[in-house]
């Protein structure tokens, strides 16, 4: 039965991942995602239902629009697959509980942010404001010990990024600052700083690889949101393990 539920969560994640693609791509452009069919961004052709099947449509169409032949961005199947995997993994790690609702909400927000930041280098306020009350309510129902950890975590991480923005004169964005405020609520004080460290580490590695491959020039801005997303997911599921491992070393 557990395998059946895991597969079910994976399938749900695939379809929600397709929706998160739409949200992440349309909200920054102030387009509605509630109404209006999906379309090819190049030829504007409205997509048929069989062109919207998560991952499979990308494979069947060989990564190209059926009408104009334009390449379909890799972000579409990647987010669908990532969301499916993370939904299934969340159930595998947590099982059916209130904590699972928090995990799925957390994954959902992060997937939308991944899309919007990598596409436009923008973390939309509307997305953060939508999830803010959800996280606050769930953290009240699922309190930390000590209870004030998410409050202090949110304030401390928000102020830390604000300080970095001031000192670096724009080295990080206001969207990153607001996002870390939300991460503080979900992760708590101790874990949000671990997430910040991991995000910097991942961002440095990604930036270094892109520079070596000459994908970006020195000084050219690189989206930091995807690094934050990966760091936040690692911290949420393995933060205690990483901190315990660090304490044993030192």
Short mmCIF file of C-alpha atoms in Angstrom, two decimals, residues 15-231:
data_model
loop_
_atom_site.label_atom_id
_atom_site.label_comp_id
_atom_site.label_asym_id
_atom_site.label_seq_id
_atom_site.Cartn_x
_atom_site.Cartn_y
_atom_site.Cartn_z
CA UNK A 15 0.56 17.45 -12.69
CA UNK A 16 1.01 20.12 -10.02
CA UNK A 17 4.52 20.68 -11.34
CA UNK A 18 3.02 21.49 -14.72
CA UNK A 19 0.76 24.02 -13.01
CA UNK A 20 3.68 25.50 -11.05
CA UNK A 21 5.48 26.07 -14.35
CA UNK A 22 2.56 28.18 -15.50
CA UNK A 23 2.42 30.12 -12.23
CA UNK A 24 6.16 30.73 -12.16
CA UNK A 25 6.23 31.95 -15.75
CA UNK A 26 3.06 34.06 -15.74
CA UNK A 27 3.00 35.78 -12.34
CA UNK A 28 6.20 37.81 -12.96
CA UNK A 29 4.67 39.03 -16.25
CA UNK A 30 1.41 39.86 -14.42
CA UNK A 31 -0.52 37.39 -16.57
CA UNK A 32 -3.39 35.37 -15.17
CA UNK A 33 -2.81 31.66 -14.58
CA UNK A 34 -6.35 30.92 -13.44
CA UNK A 35 -7.93 31.24 -16.89
CA UNK A 36 -6.48 30.92 -20.34
CA UNK A 37 -5.03 27.83 -21.96
CA UNK A 38 -1.32 27.12 -22.13
CA UNK A 39 0.36 28.15 -25.37
CA UNK A 40 3.65 28.01 -27.21
CA UNK A 41 5.66 31.10 -26.18
CA UNK A 42 6.96 31.54 -29.74
CA UNK A 43 4.05 30.92 -32.14
CA UNK A 44 1.31 31.46 -29.49
CA UNK A 45 -0.50 28.28 -30.56
CA UNK A 46 -2.90 27.01 -27.88
CA UNK A 47 -1.74 23.60 -26.73
CA UNK A 48 -4.00 20.54 -26.96
CA UNK A 49 -4.63 18.33 -23.94
CA UNK A 50 -2.21 15.67 -25.18
CA UNK A 51 0.52 18.31 -25.39
CA UNK A 52 0.10 19.04 -21.69
CA UNK A 53 0.74 15.59 -20.24
CA UNK A 54 3.61 16.10 -17.79
CA UNK A 55 7.01 14.88 -19.03
CA UNK A 56 5.48 12.45 -21.55
CA UNK A 57 4.37 15.23 -23.92
CA UNK A 58 7.93 16.58 -23.95
CA UNK A 59 9.23 13.13 -24.90
CA UNK A 60 6.55 12.45 -27.53
CA UNK A 61 7.11 15.85 -29.15
CA UNK A 62 10.88 15.37 -28.94
CA UNK A 63 11.22 18.66 -27.11
CA UNK A 64 9.73 20.79 -29.90
CA UNK A 65 6.49 22.64 -30.56
CA UNK A 66 4.25 20.58 -32.86
CA UNK A 67 3.38 23.63 -34.99
CA UNK A 68 6.43 25.89 -35.27
CA UNK A 69 9.17 23.47 -34.25
CA UNK A 70 10.57 25.79 -31.57
CA UNK A 71 12.44 24.03 -28.80
CA UNK A 72 10.47 23.50 -25.60
CA UNK A 73 12.41 24.90 -22.64
CA UNK A 74 13.97 22.25 -20.40
CA UNK A 75 12.42 23.93 -17.37
CA UNK A 76 8.98 22.44 -18.15
CA UNK A 77 9.76 18.72 -17.82
CA UNK A 78 12.44 19.40 -15.19
CA UNK A 79 10.03 21.11 -12.78
CA UNK A 80 7.32 18.51 -13.43
CA UNK A 81 9.75 15.71 -12.64
CA UNK A 82 11.29 17.52 -9.66
CA UNK A 83 7.87 18.19 -8.14
CA UNK A 84 6.77 14.60 -8.68
CA UNK A 85 9.93 13.24 -7.08
CA UNK A 86 9.76 15.64 -4.13
CA UNK A 87 6.07 14.89 -3.48
CA UNK A 88 6.78 11.15 -3.50
CA UNK A 89 9.89 11.61 -1.34
CA UNK A 90 7.98 13.78 1.14
CA UNK A 91 5.40 11.05 1.63
CA UNK A 92 8.14 8.40 1.89
CA UNK A 93 9.96 10.38 4.59
CA UNK A 94 6.97 11.71 6.54
CA UNK A 95 3.87 9.64 5.77
CA UNK A 96 0.34 10.96 6.02
CA UNK A 97 0.40 13.63 8.71
CA UNK A 98 0.05 17.37 9.21
CA UNK A 99 3.82 17.65 8.68
CA UNK A 100 3.30 16.24 5.16
CA UNK A 101 1.01 19.17 4.38
CA UNK A 102 3.79 21.54 5.44
CA UNK A 103 6.34 19.66 3.36
CA UNK A 104 4.15 19.66 0.23
CA UNK A 105 3.36 23.36 0.64
CA UNK A 106 7.06 24.08 1.09
CA UNK A 107 8.00 22.09 -2.02
CA UNK A 108 5.24 23.80 -4.01
CA UNK A 109 6.46 27.30 -3.15
CA UNK A 110 10.06 26.41 -3.89
CA UNK A 111 9.23 24.93 -7.30
CA UNK A 112 7.38 28.09 -8.34
CA UNK A 113 10.27 30.24 -7.16
CA UNK A 114 12.76 28.04 -9.02
CA UNK A 115 10.88 28.66 -12.27
CA UNK A 116 10.39 32.41 -11.83
CA UNK A 117 13.92 33.16 -10.67
CA UNK A 118 15.72 31.10 -13.28
CA UNK A 119 13.49 32.57 -16.00
CA UNK A 120 13.33 36.23 -14.94
CA UNK A 121 15.73 36.54 -11.96
CA UNK A 122 12.67 37.52 -9.94
CA UNK A 123 10.99 36.08 -6.84
CA UNK A 124 7.38 37.36 -7.01
CA UNK A 125 5.91 38.94 -3.88
CA UNK A 126 2.51 37.45 -4.75
CA UNK A 127 3.89 33.93 -4.40
CA UNK A 128 5.54 34.68 -1.06
CA UNK A 129 2.45 36.43 0.29
CA UNK A 130 0.24 33.51 -0.74
CA UNK A 131 2.32 30.98 1.21
CA UNK A 132 3.08 33.23 4.21
CA UNK A 133 -0.22 32.63 6.11
CA UNK A 134 -0.10 28.93 5.25
CA UNK A 135 3.33 28.56 6.85
CA UNK A 136 2.39 30.65 9.88
CA UNK A 137 -0.72 28.56 10.57
CA UNK A 138 1.10 25.26 10.06
CA UNK A 139 3.97 26.36 12.31
CA UNK A 140 1.48 27.25 15.03
CA UNK A 141 -0.03 23.77 14.69
CA UNK A 142 3.44 22.20 14.40
CA UNK A 143 5.51 24.25 16.87
CA UNK A 144 9.27 24.06 17.28
CA UNK A 145 11.03 23.59 20.59
CA UNK A 146 11.65 26.35 21.54
CA UNK A 147 8.43 27.83 20.19
CA UNK A 148 10.07 31.17 19.30
CA UNK A 149 12.56 29.58 16.89
CA UNK A 150 10.58 30.34 13.68
CA UNK A 151 9.91 33.94 14.77
CA UNK A 152 13.55 34.68 15.55
CA UNK A 153 14.64 32.67 12.51
CA UNK A 154 12.46 34.72 10.20
CA UNK A 155 13.62 38.06 11.63
CA UNK A 156 17.30 37.10 11.84
CA UNK A 157 17.51 35.70 8.29
CA UNK A 158 15.59 38.67 6.88
CA UNK A 159 17.96 41.13 8.58
CA UNK A 160 21.04 39.14 7.56
CA UNK A 161 20.17 39.34 3.86
CA UNK A 162 19.21 43.01 4.27
CA UNK A 163 22.66 43.67 5.74
CA UNK A 164 24.33 41.82 2.85
CA UNK A 165 22.32 43.87 0.35
CA UNK A 166 23.43 47.12 2.01
CA UNK A 167 27.09 46.15 2.33
CA UNK A 168 27.39 44.61 -1.14
CA UNK A 169 25.23 47.33 -2.73
CA UNK A 170 22.95 44.86 -4.47
CA UNK A 171 24.90 41.61 -4.21
CA UNK A 172 21.60 39.95 -3.31
CA UNK A 173 18.05 40.96 -4.13
CA UNK A 174 15.04 41.96 -2.06
CA UNK A 175 13.31 38.80 -3.24
CA UNK A 176 16.06 36.69 -1.65
CA UNK A 177 15.61 38.67 1.58
CA UNK A 178 11.86 38.08 1.70
CA UNK A 179 12.27 34.43 0.78
CA UNK A 180 14.71 33.84 3.64
CA UNK A 181 12.17 35.42 5.96
CA UNK A 182 9.71 32.69 4.98
CA UNK A 183 12.39 30.03 5.22
CA UNK A 184 13.00 31.15 8.79
CA UNK A 185 9.35 30.42 9.64
CA UNK A 186 9.48 26.93 8.14
CA UNK A 187 13.01 25.90 9.13
CA UNK A 188 13.52 27.74 12.41
CA UNK A 189 16.53 29.71 13.63
CA UNK A 190 19.19 27.00 13.58
CA UNK A 191 18.26 25.45 10.27
CA UNK A 192 17.70 28.67 8.32
CA UNK A 193 21.35 29.63 8.83
CA UNK A 194 22.36 26.17 7.63
CA UNK A 195 20.21 26.77 4.55
CA UNK A 196 21.96 30.11 4.00
CA UNK A 197 25.39 28.46 4.21
CA UNK A 198 24.38 25.68 1.81
CA UNK A 199 22.82 28.18 -0.62
CA UNK A 200 26.07 30.17 -0.73
CA UNK A 201 28.06 26.98 -1.23
CA UNK A 202 25.79 25.69 -3.99
CA UNK A 203 25.65 29.12 -5.65
CA UNK A 204 29.46 29.37 -5.63
CA UNK A 205 29.82 25.93 -7.19
CA UNK A 206 27.19 26.61 -9.86
CA UNK A 207 28.66 30.03 -10.64
CA UNK A 208 32.18 28.59 -10.88
CA UNK A 209 31.06 25.84 -13.25
CA UNK A 210 29.21 28.31 -15.47
CA UNK A 211 32.24 30.60 -15.61
CA UNK A 212 34.53 27.68 -16.50
CA UNK A 213 32.13 26.68 -19.26
CA UNK A 214 31.97 30.34 -20.30
CA UNK A 215 28.19 30.42 -19.85
CA UNK A 216 28.49 33.67 -17.88
CA UNK A 217 31.13 36.39 -17.66
CA UNK A 218 32.81 37.52 -14.47
CA UNK A 219 30.58 40.00 -12.66
CA UNK A 220 27.47 38.96 -14.60
CA UNK A 221 24.49 38.30 -12.28
CA UNK A 222 23.41 34.70 -11.75
CA UNK A 223 20.00 33.70 -10.35
CA UNK A 224 20.46 32.83 -6.67
CA UNK A 225 16.92 31.49 -6.21
CA UNK A 226 17.65 27.96 -7.53
CA UNK A 227 20.57 27.64 -5.08
CA UNK A 228 18.30 28.73 -2.22
CA UNK A 229 15.66 26.21 -3.32
CA UNK A 230 18.12 23.30 -3.34
CA UNK A 231 19.62 24.38 -0.01
#
